[in-house]
PDB file of C-alpha atoms in Angstrom:
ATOM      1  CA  UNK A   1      43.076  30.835 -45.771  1.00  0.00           C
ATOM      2  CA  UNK A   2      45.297  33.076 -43.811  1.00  0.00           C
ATOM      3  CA  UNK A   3      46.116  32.464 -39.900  1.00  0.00           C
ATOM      4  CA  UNK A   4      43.972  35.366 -38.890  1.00  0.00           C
ATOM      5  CA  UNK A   5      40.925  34.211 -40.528  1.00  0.00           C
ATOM      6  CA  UNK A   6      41.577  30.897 -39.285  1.00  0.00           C
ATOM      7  CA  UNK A   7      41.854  31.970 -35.402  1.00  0.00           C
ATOM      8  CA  UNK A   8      39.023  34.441 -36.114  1.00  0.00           C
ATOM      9  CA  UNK A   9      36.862  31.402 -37.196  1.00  0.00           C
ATOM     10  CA  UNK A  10      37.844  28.599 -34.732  1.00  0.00           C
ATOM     11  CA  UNK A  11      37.016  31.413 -32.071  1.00  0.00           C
ATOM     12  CA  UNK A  12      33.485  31.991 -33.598  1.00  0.00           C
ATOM     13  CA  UNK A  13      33.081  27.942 -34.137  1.00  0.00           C
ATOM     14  CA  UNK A  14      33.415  27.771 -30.193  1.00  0.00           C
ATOM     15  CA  UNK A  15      31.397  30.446 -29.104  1.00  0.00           C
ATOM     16  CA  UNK A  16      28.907  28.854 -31.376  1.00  0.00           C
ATOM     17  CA  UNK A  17      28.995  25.034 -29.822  1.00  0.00           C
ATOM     18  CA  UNK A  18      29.486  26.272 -26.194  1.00  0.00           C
ATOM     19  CA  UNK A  19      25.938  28.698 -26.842  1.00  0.00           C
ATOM     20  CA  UNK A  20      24.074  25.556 -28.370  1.00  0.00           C
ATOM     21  CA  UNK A  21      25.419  22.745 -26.132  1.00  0.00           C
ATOM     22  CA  UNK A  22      24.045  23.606 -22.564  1.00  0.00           C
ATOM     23  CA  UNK A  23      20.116  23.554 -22.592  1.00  0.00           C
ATOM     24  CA  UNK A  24      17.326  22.937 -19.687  1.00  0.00           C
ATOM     25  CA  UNK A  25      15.061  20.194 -19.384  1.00  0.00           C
ATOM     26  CA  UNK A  26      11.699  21.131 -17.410  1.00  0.00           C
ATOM     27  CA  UNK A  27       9.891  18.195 -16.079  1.00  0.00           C
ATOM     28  CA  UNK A  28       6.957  17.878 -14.043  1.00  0.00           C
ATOM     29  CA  UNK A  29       6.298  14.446 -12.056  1.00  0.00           C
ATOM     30  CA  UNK A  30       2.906  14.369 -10.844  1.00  0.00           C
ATOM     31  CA  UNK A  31       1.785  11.527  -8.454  1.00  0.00           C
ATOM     32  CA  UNK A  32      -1.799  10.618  -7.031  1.00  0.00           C
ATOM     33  CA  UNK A  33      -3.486   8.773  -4.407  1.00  0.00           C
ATOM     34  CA  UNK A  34      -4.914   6.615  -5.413  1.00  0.00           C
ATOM     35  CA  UNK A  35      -2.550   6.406  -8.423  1.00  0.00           C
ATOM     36  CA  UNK A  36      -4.035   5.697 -11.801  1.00  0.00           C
ATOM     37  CA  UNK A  37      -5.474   8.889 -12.635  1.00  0.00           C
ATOM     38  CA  UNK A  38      -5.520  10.550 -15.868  1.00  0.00           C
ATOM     39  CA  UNK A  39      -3.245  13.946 -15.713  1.00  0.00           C
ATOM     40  CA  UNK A  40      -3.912  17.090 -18.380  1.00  0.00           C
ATOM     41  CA  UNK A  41      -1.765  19.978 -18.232  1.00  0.00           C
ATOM     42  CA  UNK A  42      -3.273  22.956 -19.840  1.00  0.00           C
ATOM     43  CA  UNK A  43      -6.145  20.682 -21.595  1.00  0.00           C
ATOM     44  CA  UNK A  44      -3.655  18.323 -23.411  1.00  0.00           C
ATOM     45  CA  UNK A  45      -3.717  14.208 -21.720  1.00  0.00           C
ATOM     46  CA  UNK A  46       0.180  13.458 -20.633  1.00  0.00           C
ATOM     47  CA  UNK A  47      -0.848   9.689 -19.100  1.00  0.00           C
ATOM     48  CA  UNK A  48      -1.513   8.468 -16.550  1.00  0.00           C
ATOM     49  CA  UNK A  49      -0.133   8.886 -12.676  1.00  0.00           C
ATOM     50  CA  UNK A  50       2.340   8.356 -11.846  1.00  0.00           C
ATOM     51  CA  UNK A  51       3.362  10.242 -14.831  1.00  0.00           C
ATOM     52  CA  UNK A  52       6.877  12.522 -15.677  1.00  0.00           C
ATOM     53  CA  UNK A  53       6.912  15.094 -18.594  1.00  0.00           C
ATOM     54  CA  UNK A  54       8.514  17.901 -19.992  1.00  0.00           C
ATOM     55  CA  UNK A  55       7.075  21.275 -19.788  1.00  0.00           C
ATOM     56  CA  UNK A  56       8.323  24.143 -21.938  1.00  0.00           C
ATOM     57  CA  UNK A  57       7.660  27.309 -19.914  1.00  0.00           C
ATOM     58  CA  UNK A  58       7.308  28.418 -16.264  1.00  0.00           C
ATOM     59  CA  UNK A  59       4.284  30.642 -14.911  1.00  0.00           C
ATOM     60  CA  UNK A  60       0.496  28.904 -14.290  1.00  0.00           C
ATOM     61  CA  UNK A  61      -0.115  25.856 -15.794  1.00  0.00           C
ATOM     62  CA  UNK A  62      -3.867  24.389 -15.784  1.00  0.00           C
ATOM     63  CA  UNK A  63      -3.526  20.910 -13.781  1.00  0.00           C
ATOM     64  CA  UNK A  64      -6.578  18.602 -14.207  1.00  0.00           C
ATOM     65  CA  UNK A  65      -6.992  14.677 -12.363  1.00  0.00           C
ATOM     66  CA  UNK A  66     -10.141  12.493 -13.554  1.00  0.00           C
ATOM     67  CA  UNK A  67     -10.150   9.449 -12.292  1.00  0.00           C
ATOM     68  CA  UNK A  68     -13.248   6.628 -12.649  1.00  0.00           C
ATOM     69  CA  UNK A  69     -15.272   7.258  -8.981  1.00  0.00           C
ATOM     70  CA  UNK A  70     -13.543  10.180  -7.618  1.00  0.00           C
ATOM     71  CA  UNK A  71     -13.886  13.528  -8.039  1.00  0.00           C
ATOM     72  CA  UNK A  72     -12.165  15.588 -10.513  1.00  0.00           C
ATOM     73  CA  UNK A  73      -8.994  17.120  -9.097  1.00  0.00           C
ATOM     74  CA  UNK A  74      -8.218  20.916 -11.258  1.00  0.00           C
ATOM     75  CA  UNK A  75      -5.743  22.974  -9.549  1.00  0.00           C
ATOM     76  CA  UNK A  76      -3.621  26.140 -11.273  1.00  0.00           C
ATOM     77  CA  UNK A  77       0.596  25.547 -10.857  1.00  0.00           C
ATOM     78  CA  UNK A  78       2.875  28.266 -10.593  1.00  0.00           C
ATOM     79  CA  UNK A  79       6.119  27.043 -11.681  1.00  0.00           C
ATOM     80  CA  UNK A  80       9.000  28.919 -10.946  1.00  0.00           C
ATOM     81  CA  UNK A  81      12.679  28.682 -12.131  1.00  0.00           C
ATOM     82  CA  UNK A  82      15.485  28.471 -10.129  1.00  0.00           C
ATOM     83  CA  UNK A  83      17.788  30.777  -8.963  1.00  0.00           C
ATOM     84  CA  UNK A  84      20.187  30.106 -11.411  1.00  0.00           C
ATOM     85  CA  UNK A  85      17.481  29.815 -14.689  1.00  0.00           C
ATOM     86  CA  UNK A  86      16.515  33.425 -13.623  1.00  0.00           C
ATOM     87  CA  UNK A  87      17.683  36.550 -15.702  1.00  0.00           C
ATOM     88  CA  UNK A  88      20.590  37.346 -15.464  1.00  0.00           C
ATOM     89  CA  UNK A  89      22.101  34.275 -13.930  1.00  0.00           C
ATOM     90  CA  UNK A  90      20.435  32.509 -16.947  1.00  0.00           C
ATOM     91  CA  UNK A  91      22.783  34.487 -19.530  1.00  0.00           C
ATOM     92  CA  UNK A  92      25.651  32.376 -18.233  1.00  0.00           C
ATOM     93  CA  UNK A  93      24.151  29.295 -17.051  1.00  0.00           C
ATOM     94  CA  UNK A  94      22.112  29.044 -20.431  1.00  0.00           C
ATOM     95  CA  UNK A  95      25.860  28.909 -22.016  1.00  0.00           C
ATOM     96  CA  UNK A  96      27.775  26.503 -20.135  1.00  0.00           C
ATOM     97  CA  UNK A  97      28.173  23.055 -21.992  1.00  0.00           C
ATOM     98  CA  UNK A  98      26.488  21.006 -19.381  1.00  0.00           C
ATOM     99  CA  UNK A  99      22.824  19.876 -19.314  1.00  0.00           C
ATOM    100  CA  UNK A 100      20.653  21.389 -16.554  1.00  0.00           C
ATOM    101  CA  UNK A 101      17.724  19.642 -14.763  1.00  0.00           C
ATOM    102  CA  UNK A 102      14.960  21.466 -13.639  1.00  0.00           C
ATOM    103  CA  UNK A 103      12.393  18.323 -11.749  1.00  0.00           C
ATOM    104  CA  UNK A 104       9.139  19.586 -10.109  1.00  0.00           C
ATOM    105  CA  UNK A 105       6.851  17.399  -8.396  1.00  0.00           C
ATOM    106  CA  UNK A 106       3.056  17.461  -7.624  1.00  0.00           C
ATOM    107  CA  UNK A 107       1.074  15.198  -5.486  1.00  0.00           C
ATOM    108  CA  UNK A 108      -2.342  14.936  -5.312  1.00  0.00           C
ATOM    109  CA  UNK A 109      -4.767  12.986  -3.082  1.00  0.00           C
ATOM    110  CA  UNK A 110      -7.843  12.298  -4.784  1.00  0.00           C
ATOM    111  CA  UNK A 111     -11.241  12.382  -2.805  1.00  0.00           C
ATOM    112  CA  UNK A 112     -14.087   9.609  -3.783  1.00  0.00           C
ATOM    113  CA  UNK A 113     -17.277  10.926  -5.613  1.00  0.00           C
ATOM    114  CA  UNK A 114     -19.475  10.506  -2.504  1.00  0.00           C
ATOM    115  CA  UNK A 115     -17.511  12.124  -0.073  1.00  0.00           C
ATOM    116  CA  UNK A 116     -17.035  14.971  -2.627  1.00  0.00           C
ATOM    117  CA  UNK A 117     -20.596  15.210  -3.471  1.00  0.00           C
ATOM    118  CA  UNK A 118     -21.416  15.946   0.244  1.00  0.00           C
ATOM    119  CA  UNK A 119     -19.847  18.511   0.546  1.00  0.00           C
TER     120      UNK A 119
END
């Protein structure tokens, strides 16, 4: 293999591995009082508060509490990005070689059956 094919190739193996080594991790923490409640983001169960997990996409999110004798919590999220996971800040962010951390947090205070049912 010639020089030029070489440098042409060692230039595209870089560009490669500094495009695929930075990436975002989207969490969502949510938190309730009184803790112990079971937590479902758009339908699907993630545990049990408090509970952290990853999300894959911002915009409205379907947030659901139940928790044995209290009402069930169901709220709609917006999640936004940050400045710098926003087009087109993102095109160069999304390509440096570092991981990113995106942590949102929810907290919720629960309200027992009977005081919900009188209203």
């Amino acid at each position: 293999m010639n020089p030029a094919r070489r440098a042409v190739l060692a230039i595209l193996l870089a560009c490669f591995a500094l495009t695929t080594t930075g990436c975002v991790q989207r969490s969502l923490l949510v938190k309730s009082n009184p803790p112990g409640a079971r937590v479902f983001l758009d339908g699907r169960e993630k545990g049990v508060t408090p509970v952290e997990f990853d999300f894959k996409w911002y915009g409205g999110h379907k947030l659901s509490l139940e928790k044995e004798g209290y009402a069930t919590h169901t709220e709609t999220l917006h999640l936004s990005a940050p400045v710098h996971h926003q087009f087109p800040i993102d095109l160069v962010t999304a390509s440096l070689p570092v991981k990113s951390r995106d942590r949102h947090t929810v907290e919720v205070n629960l309200e027992p059956e009977a005081r919900a049912e009188a209203r």
